[in-house]
Coordinates of C-alpha atoms and ligand atoms in Angstrom, one line a residue:
M192 CA -31.8 0.3 -25.5
D193 CA -34.2 -2.5 -26.2
D194 CA -37.6 -2.1 -24.6
A195 CA -37.7 -5.8 -24.1
I196 CA -35.0 -5.7 -21.5
M197 CA -36.3 -2.7 -19.7
Q198 CA -38.4 -2.7 -16.7
S199 CA -39.9 0.0 -14.5
S200 CA -37.6 0.8 -11.7
S201 CA -40.3 1.4 -9.1
S202 CA -38.1 -0.3 -6.5
T203 CA -35.7 2.6 -6.9
C204 CA -38.2 4.8 -4.9
S205 CA -37.9 2.7 -1.8
Y206 CA -34.8 4.5 -0.5
V207 CA -36.4 4.8 2.9
D208 CA -36.0 1.0 3.5
K209 CA -32.3 1.1 2.9
D210 CA -29.6 1.7 5.4
H211 CA -28.4 5.3 5.5
S212 CA -26.6 5.0 8.8
R213 CA -23.1 5.8 7.6
S214 CA -21.5 9.2 6.8
I215 CA -18.7 9.0 4.3
L216 CA -16.5 11.7 2.9
H217 CA -14.5 11.6 -0.3
I218 CA -11.8 14.2 -0.5
D219 CA -10.0 14.9 -3.8
L220 CA -7.1 17.4 -4.2
D221 CA -7.6 20.1 -6.9
C222 CA -5.2 19.8 -9.8
F223 CA -2.9 17.8 -7.6
Y224 CA 0.5 17.8 -9.3
A225 CA 0.0 21.4 -10.3
Q226 CA -0.9 22.4 -6.8
V227 CA 2.2 20.7 -5.4
E228 CA 4.3 22.8 -7.8
M229 CA 2.3 26.0 -6.9
V230 CA 2.7 25.4 -3.2
K231 CA 6.4 25.0 -3.7
N232 CA 6.6 28.1 -5.9
P233 CA 3.6 30.5 -5.3
K234 CA 4.7 32.6 -8.3
L235 CA 3.2 29.9 -10.5
R236 CA -0.3 30.5 -9.2
S237 CA -1.0 33.4 -11.5
L238 CA 0.3 31.5 -14.6
P239 CA -1.5 28.9 -16.7
L240 CA 0.5 25.9 -15.6
G241 CA 0.7 22.4 -17.1
I242 CA 2.4 19.3 -15.7
Q243 CA 4.1 17.4 -18.5
Q244 CA 5.0 13.7 -18.6
K245 CA 6.5 12.7 -21.9
N246 CA 4.4 14.5 -24.5
I247 CA 1.3 14.7 -22.4
V248 CA -0.1 17.3 -20.1
V249 CA -1.3 15.0 -17.3
T250 CA -2.9 17.9 -15.4
S251 CA -3.0 21.7 -15.3
N252 CA -4.0 24.3 -12.8
Y253 CA -7.4 25.9 -13.1
E254 CA -5.9 29.0 -14.7
A255 CA -4.8 26.8 -17.6
R256 CA -8.1 25.0 -17.6
N257 CA -9.7 28.3 -18.4
Y258 CA -8.0 28.0 -21.8
G259 CA -9.7 24.7 -22.4
I260 CA -6.7 22.6 -21.4
Q261 CA -7.8 19.2 -20.1
K262 CA -6.1 16.3 -18.3
C263 CA -4.0 14.1 -20.6
M264 CA -4.0 16.4 -23.5
L265 CA -1.1 16.3 -25.9
V266 CA 1.5 19.1 -25.2
T267 CA 1.2 20.2 -28.8
D268 CA -2.6 20.6 -28.5
A269 CA -2.3 22.3 -25.2
L270 CA 0.1 24.8 -26.5
K271 CA -2.2 25.6 -29.4
L272 CA -4.9 26.5 -26.9
C273 CA -2.6 28.4 -24.6
P274 CA 0.8 29.4 -26.2
N275 CA 1.8 30.9 -22.8
L276 CA 1.3 27.7 -21.0
K277 CA 4.1 27.2 -18.4
L278 CA 5.1 23.6 -18.6
L279 CA 6.9 21.7 -15.7
N280 CA 8.2 18.2 -16.0
G281 CA 6.2 15.9 -13.7
E282 CA 7.9 12.6 -14.3
D283 CA 9.5 12.5 -10.9
L284 CA 6.7 11.6 -8.6
H285 CA 8.7 12.0 -5.5
E286 CA 7.3 15.3 -4.2
Y287 CA 3.8 14.4 -5.2
R288 CA 4.0 11.2 -3.2
A289 CA 5.4 13.0 -0.3
A290 CA 2.5 15.5 -0.4
S291 CA 0.1 12.7 -0.7
N292 CA 1.5 11.0 2.4
K293 CA 1.3 14.2 4.4
I294 CA -2.3 14.6 3.5
F295 CA -3.1 11.1 4.5
E296 CA -1.3 11.5 7.8
L297 CA -3.3 14.7 8.4
L298 CA -6.5 12.9 7.8
L299 CA -5.6 10.3 10.4
C300 CA -5.9 13.0 13.0
W301 CA -9.7 12.7 12.9
K302 CA -9.3 9.2 14.3
C303 CA -11.7 7.8 11.7
P304 CA -11.0 5.1 9.1
V305 CA -9.2 6.6 6.1
E306 CA -8.8 4.8 2.8
K307 CA -6.3 6.1 0.4
L308 CA -7.4 5.9 -3.2
G309 CA -4.6 6.8 -5.5
M310 CA -2.4 9.7 -4.8
D311 CA -4.9 12.5 -4.3
E312 CA -8.1 10.9 -3.1
N313 CA -9.2 9.6 0.3
F314 CA -12.4 8.2 1.8
I315 CA -13.1 8.9 5.4
D316 CA -15.8 7.2 7.4
V317 CA -16.9 9.9 9.8
T318 CA -20.0 8.0 11.0
K319 CA -18.9 7.9 14.7
L320 CA -17.8 11.4 14.8
V321 CA -21.1 12.5 13.3
L322 CA -23.1 10.6 15.9
D323 CA -21.2 12.4 18.6
K324 CA -21.9 15.8 17.1
V325 CA -25.4 15.4 15.8
K326 CA -26.9 15.5 19.2
T327 CA -25.8 19.0 19.9
D328 CA -27.1 22.3 18.5
N329 CA -28.7 23.0 15.2
H330 CA -26.6 22.2 12.2
T331 CA -26.3 24.0 8.9
L332 CA -25.1 22.3 5.8
V333 CA -21.8 23.6 4.5
G334 CA -21.2 23.8 0.7
H335 CA -23.6 22.6 -2.0
L336 CA -26.5 20.2 -1.6
Y337 CA -27.5 18.1 -4.6
N338 CA -31.2 18.9 -4.8
K339 CA -33.4 20.1 -1.9
P340 CA -35.1 17.4 0.0
S341 CA -38.9 17.2 -0.3
T342 CA -39.4 15.5 3.0
D343 CA -37.2 14.5 5.9
C344 CA -35.9 11.0 5.9
P345 CA -37.2 9.2 9.0
C346 CA -33.8 7.7 9.8
G347 CA -32.3 11.1 10.5
C348 CA -29.7 10.8 7.7
H349 CA -30.3 14.4 6.6
S350 CA -29.1 15.7 10.0
R351 CA -26.2 13.3 10.0
L352 CA -25.0 14.2 6.5
T353 CA -25.4 17.9 7.4
V354 CA -23.0 17.4 10.3
A355 CA -20.8 15.4 8.0
S356 CA -20.7 18.3 5.6
Q357 CA -19.4 20.5 8.5
I358 CA -16.7 17.9 9.3
A359 CA -15.7 17.8 5.6
N360 CA -15.4 21.6 5.6
E361 CA -13.3 21.4 8.8
I362 CA -11.0 18.9 7.3
R363 CA -10.6 20.8 4.1
E364 CA -9.8 24.0 6.0
K365 CA -7.2 22.1 8.0
I366 CA -5.6 20.7 4.8
Y367 CA -5.4 24.2 3.5
S368 CA -4.1 25.9 6.6
D369 CA -1.5 23.2 7.4
L370 CA -0.4 22.2 3.9
G371 CA -1.7 24.9 1.5
F372 CA -3.8 22.6 -0.7
T373 CA -7.3 23.2 -1.8
T374 CA -9.6 20.2 -2.1
C375 CA -13.1 19.1 -3.1
A376 CA -15.2 16.9 -1.0
G377 CA -18.2 14.7 -1.6
V378 CA -20.5 13.9 1.4
A379 CA -22.9 10.9 1.2
H380 CA -24.0 7.8 3.0
N381 CA -21.8 5.5 0.9
K382 CA -18.5 5.6 -0.9
L383 CA -19.9 5.4 -4.4
L384 CA -22.1 8.5 -4.0
A385 CA -19.4 10.4 -2.0
K386 CA -16.9 9.8 -4.8
L387 CA -19.2 10.6 -7.7
I388 CA -20.7 13.7 -6.1
C389 CA -17.3 15.1 -5.1
P390 CA -16.3 16.8 -8.4
L391 CA -19.7 18.4 -8.9
H392 CA -18.5 21.9 -7.8
K393 CA -14.8 22.2 -8.6
P394 CA -12.4 23.5 -7.5
N395 CA -12.2 24.1 -3.8
N396 CA -15.8 23.2 -2.9
Q397 CA -17.9 20.4 -1.5
T398 CA -21.2 18.8 -2.3
T399 CA -23.6 16.7 -0.2
I400 CA -26.1 14.3 -1.5
F401 CA -29.0 12.8 0.5
P402 CA -30.0 9.2 -0.2
E403 CA -33.3 10.0 -1.7
H404 CA -31.6 11.6 -4.7
A405 CA -29.2 8.8 -5.3
V406 CA -31.2 7.2 -8.2
E407 CA -31.8 10.4 -9.9
F408 CA -28.2 11.6 -9.6
M409 CA -26.9 8.3 -10.9
S410 CA -29.2 8.5 -13.9
T411 CA -27.4 11.7 -15.0
L412 CA -24.2 9.8 -15.6
Q413 CA -23.8 9.3 -19.3
S414 CA -21.7 6.2 -19.3
V415 CA -21.7 3.0 -17.1
R416 CA -18.0 3.5 -17.1
S417 CA -18.4 6.5 -14.8
I418 CA -19.2 4.0 -12.0
P419 CA -15.8 3.5 -10.4
S420 CA -16.0 -0.3 -10.0
I421 CA -17.1 -0.9 -13.5
G422 CA -14.0 -1.6 -15.6
L423 CA -13.4 -1.6 -19.3
K424 CA -14.3 -5.3 -19.9
T425 CA -17.7 -5.0 -18.1
T426 CA -18.4 -1.7 -19.9
D427 CA -17.7 -3.5 -23.2
T428 CA -20.0 -6.3 -22.3
L429 CA -22.8 -3.9 -21.2
I430 CA -22.4 -1.9 -24.4
S431 CA -22.6 -5.0 -26.5
H432 CA -26.0 -5.5 -24.9
K433 CA -26.9 -1.9 -25.6
I434 CA -26.7 -0.9 -21.9
I435 CA -24.7 2.3 -22.3
T436 CA -25.8 4.8 -19.8
V437 CA -26.3 4.4 -16.0
S438 CA -30.0 5.0 -16.7
D439 CA -30.0 2.0 -19.0
L440 CA -28.5 -0.1 -16.3
Q441 CA -31.1 1.1 -13.8
Q442 CA -33.8 0.0 -16.1
V443 CA -32.6 -3.3 -17.3
S444 CA -34.2 -6.2 -15.4
L445 CA -32.0 -8.2 -13.0
D446 CA -33.0 -11.4 -14.8
V447 CA -31.5 -10.0 -18.0
L448 CA -28.3 -9.0 -16.2
K449 CA -28.1 -12.5 -14.7
K450 CA -28.1 -14.0 -18.2
I451 CA -25.1 -11.9 -19.1
F452 CA -23.1 -11.9 -15.8
S453 CA -22.9 -14.1 -12.7
S454 CA -25.7 -13.7 -10.3
D455 CA -23.6 -11.8 -7.8
M456 CA -22.2 -9.5 -10.4
A457 CA -25.6 -8.8 -11.8
V458 CA -26.9 -7.8 -8.3
R459 CA -23.9 -5.7 -7.7
L460 CA -24.2 -3.9 -11.0
K461 CA -27.9 -3.2 -10.4
S462 CA -27.2 -1.9 -6.9
L463 CA -24.4 0.4 -8.2
S464 CA -26.6 1.8 -10.9
L465 CA -29.1 2.8 -8.1
G466 CA -26.3 4.5 -6.1
E467 CA -26.2 1.7 -3.5
D468 CA -22.9 0.6 -2.1
T469 CA -22.2 -1.1 1.2
T470 CA -18.4 -1.5 0.9
P471 CA -16.7 -0.3 4.0
V472 CA -14.0 2.4 4.2
K473 CA -10.9 0.2 4.7
Q474 CA -8.2 1.8 6.7
S475 CA -5.2 2.1 4.4
G476 CA -1.8 1.0 5.5
K477 CA 1.4 1.1 3.6
P478 CA 1.3 0.0 0.0
Q479 CA 1.6 -3.6 -0.9
S480 CA 4.3 -2.8 -3.4
I481 CA 6.5 0.1 -4.3
G482 CA 7.4 0.3 -8.0
L483 CA 8.3 2.6 -10.8
E484 CA 8.1 2.2 -14.5
D485 CA 9.8 4.0 -17.4
S486 CA 8.3 3.9 -20.9
F487 CA 10.0 5.0 -24.0
K488 CA 9.9 4.5 -27.8
T489 CA 12.1 1.5 -28.2
V490 CA 15.2 0.1 -26.6
S491 CA 16.9 -2.9 -28.2
V492 CA 20.3 -3.0 -26.7
K493 CA 21.1 -4.7 -23.4
S494 CA 23.4 -2.0 -22.1
E495 CA 20.7 0.6 -22.6
V496 CA 18.3 -1.5 -20.7
E497 CA 20.8 -1.7 -17.9
D498 CA 21.1 2.1 -17.8
K499 CA 17.3 2.4 -17.7
F500 CA 17.1 -0.1 -14.8
S501 CA 20.0 1.6 -13.0
A502 CA 18.2 5.0 -13.2
L503 CA 15.0 3.4 -12.1
L504 CA 16.6 1.7 -9.2
Q505 CA 18.1 4.9 -7.9
R506 CA 14.7 6.5 -7.8
L507 CA 13.0 3.4 -6.3
L508 CA 15.6 3.3 -3.5
V509 CA 14.6 6.8 -2.5
L510 CA 11.0 5.7 -2.2
V511 CA 11.9 2.6 -0.2
R512 CA 14.0 4.6 2.2
E513 CA 11.0 6.9 2.8
D514 CA 8.7 3.9 3.3
G515 CA 11.1 2.4 5.9
R516 CA 10.2 -1.2 5.4
I517 CA 12.8 -3.7 4.3
P518 CA 12.1 -5.2 0.8
V519 CA 12.3 -8.9 0.5
S520 CA 11.0 -9.4 -3.0
L521 CA 11.9 -7.7 -6.3
R522 CA 9.9 -7.7 -9.6
V523 CA 11.1 -6.7 -13.0
T524 CA 8.6 -5.9 -15.7
L525 CA 9.2 -5.4 -19.4
R526 CA 6.9 -4.4 -22.1
K527 CA 7.9 -6.1 -25.3
R528 CA 6.9 -4.8 -28.7
D529 CA 6.2 -7.4 -31.4
A530 CA 7.3 -5.5 -34.5
K531 CA 5.6 -8.0 -36.8
R532 CA 2.2 -8.0 -35.1
L533 CA 2.5 -4.3 -34.1
S534 CA 1.4 -5.2 -30.6
S535 CA 2.9 -5.0 -27.2
H536 CA 2.6 -7.1 -24.1
R537 CA 4.0 -7.1 -20.6
E538 CA 6.0 -9.8 -18.9
S539 CA 7.3 -9.8 -15.3
R540 CA 9.6 -11.9 -13.2
Q541 CA 10.3 -11.6 -9.6
C542 CA 12.5 -13.2 -7.0
Q543 CA 12.9 -13.0 -3.3
I544 CA 15.8 -10.9 -2.1
S545 CA 17.7 -11.0 1.1
P546 CA 16.9 -8.3 3.6
S547 CA 20.6 -8.1 4.3
I548 CA 21.1 -6.3 1.1
F549 CA 19.8 -3.3 3.1
T550 CA 21.3 -2.0 6.3
I551 CA 20.0 0.2 9.0
A552 CA 22.0 3.3 9.9
S553 CA 20.7 5.5 12.7
G554 CA 17.3 4.0 12.3
T555 CA 17.2 4.7 8.5
L556 CA 17.1 2.1 5.8
T557 CA 20.2 2.4 3.7
I558 CA 21.9 0.5 1.0
T559 CA 25.6 0.3 0.3
D560 CA 27.2 0.5 -3.1
A561 CA 27.8 -3.2 -2.9
G562 CA 24.1 -3.7 -2.1
Q563 CA 23.1 -1.7 -5.1
H564 CA 25.5 -3.7 -7.2
K565 CA 23.9 -6.8 -6.0
L566 CA 20.4 -5.5 -6.8
M567 CA 21.5 -4.6 -10.3
S568 CA 22.9 -8.1 -10.8
I569 CA 19.6 -9.6 -9.7
I570 CA 17.7 -7.2 -12.0
M571 CA 19.8 -8.2 -15.0
R572 CA 19.5 -11.8 -14.1
L573 CA 15.7 -11.5 -14.1
F574 CA 16.0 -9.5 -17.4
N575 CA 18.0 -12.3 -19.0
K576 CA 15.3 -14.7 -18.1
L577 CA 12.7 -12.6 -19.7
I578 CA 14.6 -11.9 -22.9
D579 CA 16.2 -14.3 -25.2
L580 CA 19.3 -12.3 -26.0
S581 CA 20.2 -14.5 -29.0
K582 CA 17.3 -12.8 -30.8
P583 CA 16.6 -9.1 -31.4
F584 CA 14.2 -7.5 -28.9
H585 CA 12.3 -4.3 -28.7
L586 CA 11.2 -2.9 -25.3
T587 CA 9.0 0.0 -24.8
L588 CA 8.9 -0.1 -21.0
V589 CA 10.9 -1.3 -18.0
G590 CA 9.6 -1.5 -14.5
L591 CA 10.9 -2.3 -11.1
A592 CA 9.0 -3.0 -8.0
F593 CA 9.6 -4.2 -4.5
T594 CA 6.7 -6.4 -3.9
K595 CA 7.1 -7.7 -0.4
F596 CA 8.4 -6.2 2.8
Q597 CA 9.5 -7.1 6.2
E598 CA 8.5 -4.6 8.9
R599 CA 11.3 -3.3 11.0
M600 CA 9.2 -2.0 13.8
T601 CA 5.8 -3.1 14.7
G602 CA 3.2 -1.5 16.9
R603 CA 1.6 -4.8 17.6
S604 CA 0.9 -5.5 21.1
S605 CA 2.5 -8.9 21.6
I606 CA 6.1 -9.7 22.2
V607 CA 5.5 -12.8 20.1
N608 CA 4.4 -10.6 17.2
Y609 CA 7.4 -8.5 17.8
L610 CA 9.6 -11.5 17.3
M611 CA 7.6 -13.1 14.6
N612 CA 9.3 -11.4 11.6
D613 CA 12.7 -12.3 12.9
I614 CA 11.6 -15.8 13.5
S615 CA 10.9 -16.4 9.9
V616 CA 14.2 -15.0 8.8
Q617 CA 16.4 -16.4 11.5
S618 CA 15.0 -19.8 10.9
V619 CA 16.4 -19.8 7.4
L620 CA 19.7 -19.0 8.8
N621 CA 19.6 -21.5 11.4
L622 CA 18.7 -24.2 9.0
Q623 CA 21.9 -23.6 7.1
N624 CA 23.5 -26.6 8.3
D625 CA 20.4 -28.7 8.6
C626 CA 19.7 -29.6 5.1
D627 CA 16.7 -31.6 4.2
T628 CA 17.2 -32.3 0.6
S629 CA 13.9 -34.1 0.3
A630 CA 12.2 -30.7 0.5
T631 CA 13.4 -29.5 -2.8
S632 CA 10.2 -30.5 -4.5
M633 CA 8.0 -28.3 -2.3
D634 CA 5.3 -26.2 -3.7
Y635 CA 6.5 -22.5 -3.8
S636 CA 3.1 -21.1 -4.9
A637 CA 2.7 -19.3 -1.6
A638 CA 5.4 -17.0 -2.6
S639 CA 3.7 -15.9 -5.7
P640 CA 1.8 -12.7 -5.2
S641 CA -0.3 -12.7 -8.3
S642 CA -0.9 -14.7 -11.4
S643 CA 0.3 -12.0 -13.6
T644 CA 3.9 -12.3 -12.4
T645 CA 6.3 -15.2 -12.3
T646 CA 7.9 -15.9 -9.0
D647 CA 11.4 -17.1 -9.6
L648 CA 12.9 -18.9 -6.7
S649 CA 15.8 -20.3 -8.6
D650 CA 17.7 -17.1 -8.0
G651 CA 20.2 -16.8 -5.3
E652 CA 18.3 -14.2 -3.4
V653 CA 16.1 -16.3 -1.3
E654 CA 14.3 -15.5 1.9
P655 CA 10.9 -16.7 3.0
S656 CA 8.1 -14.3 3.0
P657 CA 8.0 -13.1 6.6
K658 CA 4.2 -13.4 6.6
K659 CA 4.2 -17.0 5.4
P660 CA 7.0 -18.8 7.2
K661 CA 7.2 -22.2 5.5
K662 CA 10.0 -24.2 6.9
V663 CA 10.1 -26.6 4.1
T664 CA 10.4 -23.9 1.6
W665 CA 13.3 -22.3 3.4
I666 CA 15.1 -25.6 3.6
A667 CA 14.7 -26.1 -0.1
K668 CA 16.1 -22.6 -0.7
R669 CA 18.8 -22.3 1.9
R670 CA 21.4 -23.9 -0.3
C671 CA 21.3 -20.8 -2.5
L672 CA 22.1 -18.5 0.4
S673 CA 25.5 -16.9 0.1
K674 CA 27.4 -15.7 3.2
E675 CA 26.7 -12.1 2.8
E676 CA 23.0 -12.8 2.4
V677 CA 22.3 -14.5 5.6
A678 CA 22.3 -11.5 7.9
S679 CA 18.9 -10.1 8.7
P680 CA 18.5 -6.4 9.8
S681 CA 15.4 -7.5 11.5
K682 CA 17.6 -9.4 14.0
L683 CA 18.3 -6.0 15.4
K684 CA 15.2 -6.6 17.3
V685 CA 16.7 -9.6 18.9
S686 CA 19.8 -7.7 19.9
E687 CA 17.7 -4.8 21.2
L688 CA 15.5 -7.1 23.1
R689 CA 18.5 -9.0 24.4
L690 CA 16.8 -12.2 25.2
N691 CA 18.9 -12.8 28.2
S692 CA 20.6 -15.6 29.9
K693 CA 17.8 -16.2 32.3
E694 CA 15.3 -16.6 29.5
L695 CA 17.8 -18.8 27.7
E696 CA 18.4 -20.9 30.7
K697 CA 14.7 -21.6 30.7
V698 CA 15.2 -22.9 27.2
S699 CA 17.2 -25.8 28.2
E700 CA 19.2 -27.7 25.6
L701 CA 18.8 -24.9 23.2
R702 CA 21.2 -22.2 22.0
L703 CA 21.1 -19.1 19.9
N704 CA 22.9 -19.6 16.7
S705 CA 26.1 -17.6 17.2
R706 CA 27.0 -17.5 13.5
D707 CA 23.8 -15.7 12.6
R708 CA 24.3 -13.2 15.4
S709 CA 27.7 -12.2 14.3
L710 CA 26.2 -11.2 11.0
T711 CA 23.7 -8.8 12.5
P712 CA 24.2 -5.6 10.4
R713 CA 23.6 -2.6 12.6
A714 CA 24.6 -3.9 16.0
S715 CA 27.5 -2.1 17.6
P716 CA 29.8 -4.3 19.6
A717 CA 28.3 -2.9 22.8
K718 CA 24.8 -3.7 21.7
D719 CA 25.5 -6.7 19.6
V720 CA 23.5 -9.8 19.9
L721 CA 24.6 -12.2 22.5
S722 CA 27.6 -14.3 21.9
D723 CA 27.5 -17.9 22.9
A724 CA 29.2 -17.0 26.1
D725 CA 26.8 -14.2 26.7
T726 CA 23.9 -16.5 26.4
M727 CA 25.0 -18.2 29.5
K728 CA 25.8 -15.2 31.6
D729 CA 23.9 -12.4 33.1
V730 CA 24.3 -9.6 30.5
A731 CA 23.0 -6.6 32.2
E732 CA 25.0 -4.2 34.2
G733 CA 24.2 -0.7 35.4
G734 CA 20.7 0.6 36.2
H735 CA 17.6 -1.6 36.0
C736 CA 14.0 -0.8 35.7
D737 CA 12.1 -1.4 38.9
D738 CA 10.1 -4.3 37.7
C739 CA 12.8 -6.0 35.7
P740 CA 15.0 -8.8 36.7
S741 CA 18.6 -7.8 37.4
Y742 CA 19.9 -9.3 34.1
V743 CA 17.9 -7.0 31.9
D744 CA 19.6 -4.1 30.1
K745 CA 17.7 -1.1 31.1
E746 CA 18.6 0.9 28.1
V747 CA 17.4 -1.8 25.8
F748 CA 14.3 -2.3 27.9
N749 CA 13.5 1.4 27.7
S750 CA 13.8 1.5 24.0
L751 CA 11.0 -1.1 23.6
P752 CA 7.5 0.1 22.8
D753 CA 5.4 0.7 25.9
E754 CA 3.1 -2.2 25.3
M755 CA 6.0 -4.5 25.0
Q756 CA 7.5 -3.3 28.2
Q757 CA 4.2 -3.9 29.9
E758 CA 4.1 -7.4 28.5
L759 CA 7.6 -8.2 29.6
K760 CA 6.9 -6.8 33.1
A761 CA 3.8 -9.0 33.3
M762 CA 5.8 -11.9 32.1
W763 CA 8.4 -11.4 34.7
K764 CA 5.8 -11.1 37.4
N765 CA 4.0 -14.2 36.3
P766 CA 6.1 -16.2 33.9
S767 CA 3.4 -18.8 33.4
S768 CA 1.1 -16.3 31.8
S769 CA 3.5 -14.8 29.3
E770 CA 3.8 -15.6 25.6
V771 CA 7.5 -16.2 26.0
A772 CA 7.1 -18.5 28.8
R773 CA 4.3 -20.3 27.0
S774 CA 6.6 -20.6 24.0
S775 CA 9.3 -21.9 26.2
S776 CA 7.1 -24.6 27.5
R777 CA 6.6 -25.7 24.0
M778 CA 10.2 -26.0 23.3
T779 CA 10.2 -29.6 22.4
N780 CA 7.1 -29.4 20.3
K781 CA 8.6 -28.9 16.8
S782 CA 5.3 -29.0 15.1
K783 CA 4.1 -25.7 16.4
P784 CA 4.9 -22.9 14.0
N785 CA 5.5 -19.3 14.9
T786 CA 6.5 -19.7 18.5
I787 CA 9.6 -18.3 20.0
L788 CA 11.0 -21.8 19.8
K789 CA 12.0 -21.1 16.3
Y790 CA 14.4 -18.6 17.5
F791 CA 16.6 -21.2 18.9
V792 CA 18.2 -24.3 17.5
P793 CA 18.9 -27.4 19.4
H794 CA 22.5 -28.2 20.2
K795 CA 23.8 -30.7 17.7
Ligands
TTP43 P1 -6.9 13.8 -10.8 O1 -7.5 13.9 -9.4 O2 -7.7 13.1 -11.8 O3 -6.7 15.2 -11.4 P2 -6.2 16.5 -10.6 O4 -6.1 16.4 -9.2 O5 -5.0 17.0 -11.3 O6 -7.4 17.5 -11.0 P3 -8.8 17.7 -10.4 O7 -8.8 19.1 -9.9 O8 -9.7 17.5 -11.6 O9 -9.0 16.6 -9.4 O10 -5.5 13.1 -10.7 C1 -4.6 13.4 -9.7 C2 -3.2 13.5 -10.3 O11 -2.8 12.3 -10.9 C3 -3.0 14.6 -11.3 O12 -2.7 15.8 -10.7 C4 -2.0 14.1 -12.2 C5 -2.0 12.6 -12.1 N1 -2.6 12.0 -13.3 C6 -1.8 11.3 -14.1 O13 -0.6 11.2 -13.8 N2 -2.3 10.7 -15.2 C7 -3.6 10.8 -15.5 O14 -4.0 10.2 -16.5 C8 -4.4 11.6 -14.6 C9 -5.9 11.7 -14.9 C10 -3.9 12.2 -13.5
MG44 MG1 -7.7 15.6 -8.0

């Protein structure tokens, strides 16, 4: 590296001034796919085992690693190193995903923020837990420590991280005893160091690093690419300026970096090189999209593409069922090979789909043959838009992903939130006969999840994004809705809630759209949504909860989440304070979005 752009990093010694208050764990499963197979079939443990995807060994157990087998090695090369290598096909990720979810759920038991990173890694912010425990007893560090401390840090981080190492050990033991998986853990005061220190003693071990050794540890990393948030493009730019190792990055002056990158980026790169990272552990929820891809040599015939999509769809539907949310958007991806240029590129198209393609049976998301047929026709329509079939085409990958979802159940505390998802869907339905043709030129950009994909709203499958209810958009789209598409499984909530006659009476001059209700998928006749006649009569018979008005169906009431029951009870006690009542009072204010008002349509 040029001397001219180097500077002494004396500031790197001032770790004492920095904030070390957090205690972060990074937990990584050992040889994950191979372990899943070994847990399933313990006889495999004593064999060198490789997990094969296409012609690559994506991972292997540590027995196989003793032969020099590395991740992502060609099968042919791996077999040269270890002719006895037992190979299992790992292209179906189903069981790996299931194991990953179980681990994540187990980690939630510690009641700390858990951030899932890929399938076999998780961050856990145990700061609060540590603060509770650090006051008691003397603590001994568990596992390895990256360098012995010369002096104690005045902020007390050594004690805290020592306690964190005990918690890491406790968590790892629990994962092993409950699920049978061995793990590695990194313990540090930030995510960057926890992740980077984690693999230092593999497998089945853990390492802690104190803040004072951050700079020195980072300087041991050979490539700037080792830093997780530095991608390929940034690496290339750094290398083009002869900044190759993390040590180079530590020493280059901030001014020089600012000439290459934006000011913020330069500061971030500098901080990372010194092992500084303030990003929080963000509690993970369900994934934003669920997708699968299949790559192959070349496919140039439409019927073959259809077969590939059909197989992919079957596997994707299994994942969606496990997830439990109702998909409302579907994306198709193709990788096209340009034979002349010897290059490939990806293209995607997506469209919104009706939640009514899916049904709920005994609380489980299901899809009928007709629904699958419908999805296949949507997929092939998107495919036709991506490919000009009048010309030859060569594909090397097809992908399918559900990219937006509608929650079926919410744990949210407000009854208004509970109704919100339905509101967005039902409003589309209710607008069926209320066309505003002037809205056809509306901007649909809100529906586009990313610039890399094309949102195609010209397809028949149109539903608004539940999170972004835009009335005008729905109006513009509603003409595309076919009859079978207008039912919404989410309306089950309405039927279960049974907004009753008394509530409806409060909503003078309004009625629930009976046509929509008759299309509710799961509802049994007994529990179906109210008919027009029902809306005007007291629906409840039989027992009633003590605090409920007589017209409330006790069974339905009891099936609601506790917080919602409480909210309803409070509302019945004091109607003026309730969300529903507040919503009711806004009945005539059409400009207010997301109120219960949208549930109802005025009599024509
Ligand atoms: P890793 O955590 O990188 O590897 P690992 O868990 O198998 O091994 P280690 O003990 O070193 O942590 O990846 C997790 C899983 O992801 C791995 O078991 C297989 C899969 N994987 C791929 O599918 N493709 C890849 O390129 C890599 C690196 C992993
Ligand atoms: Mg791993």
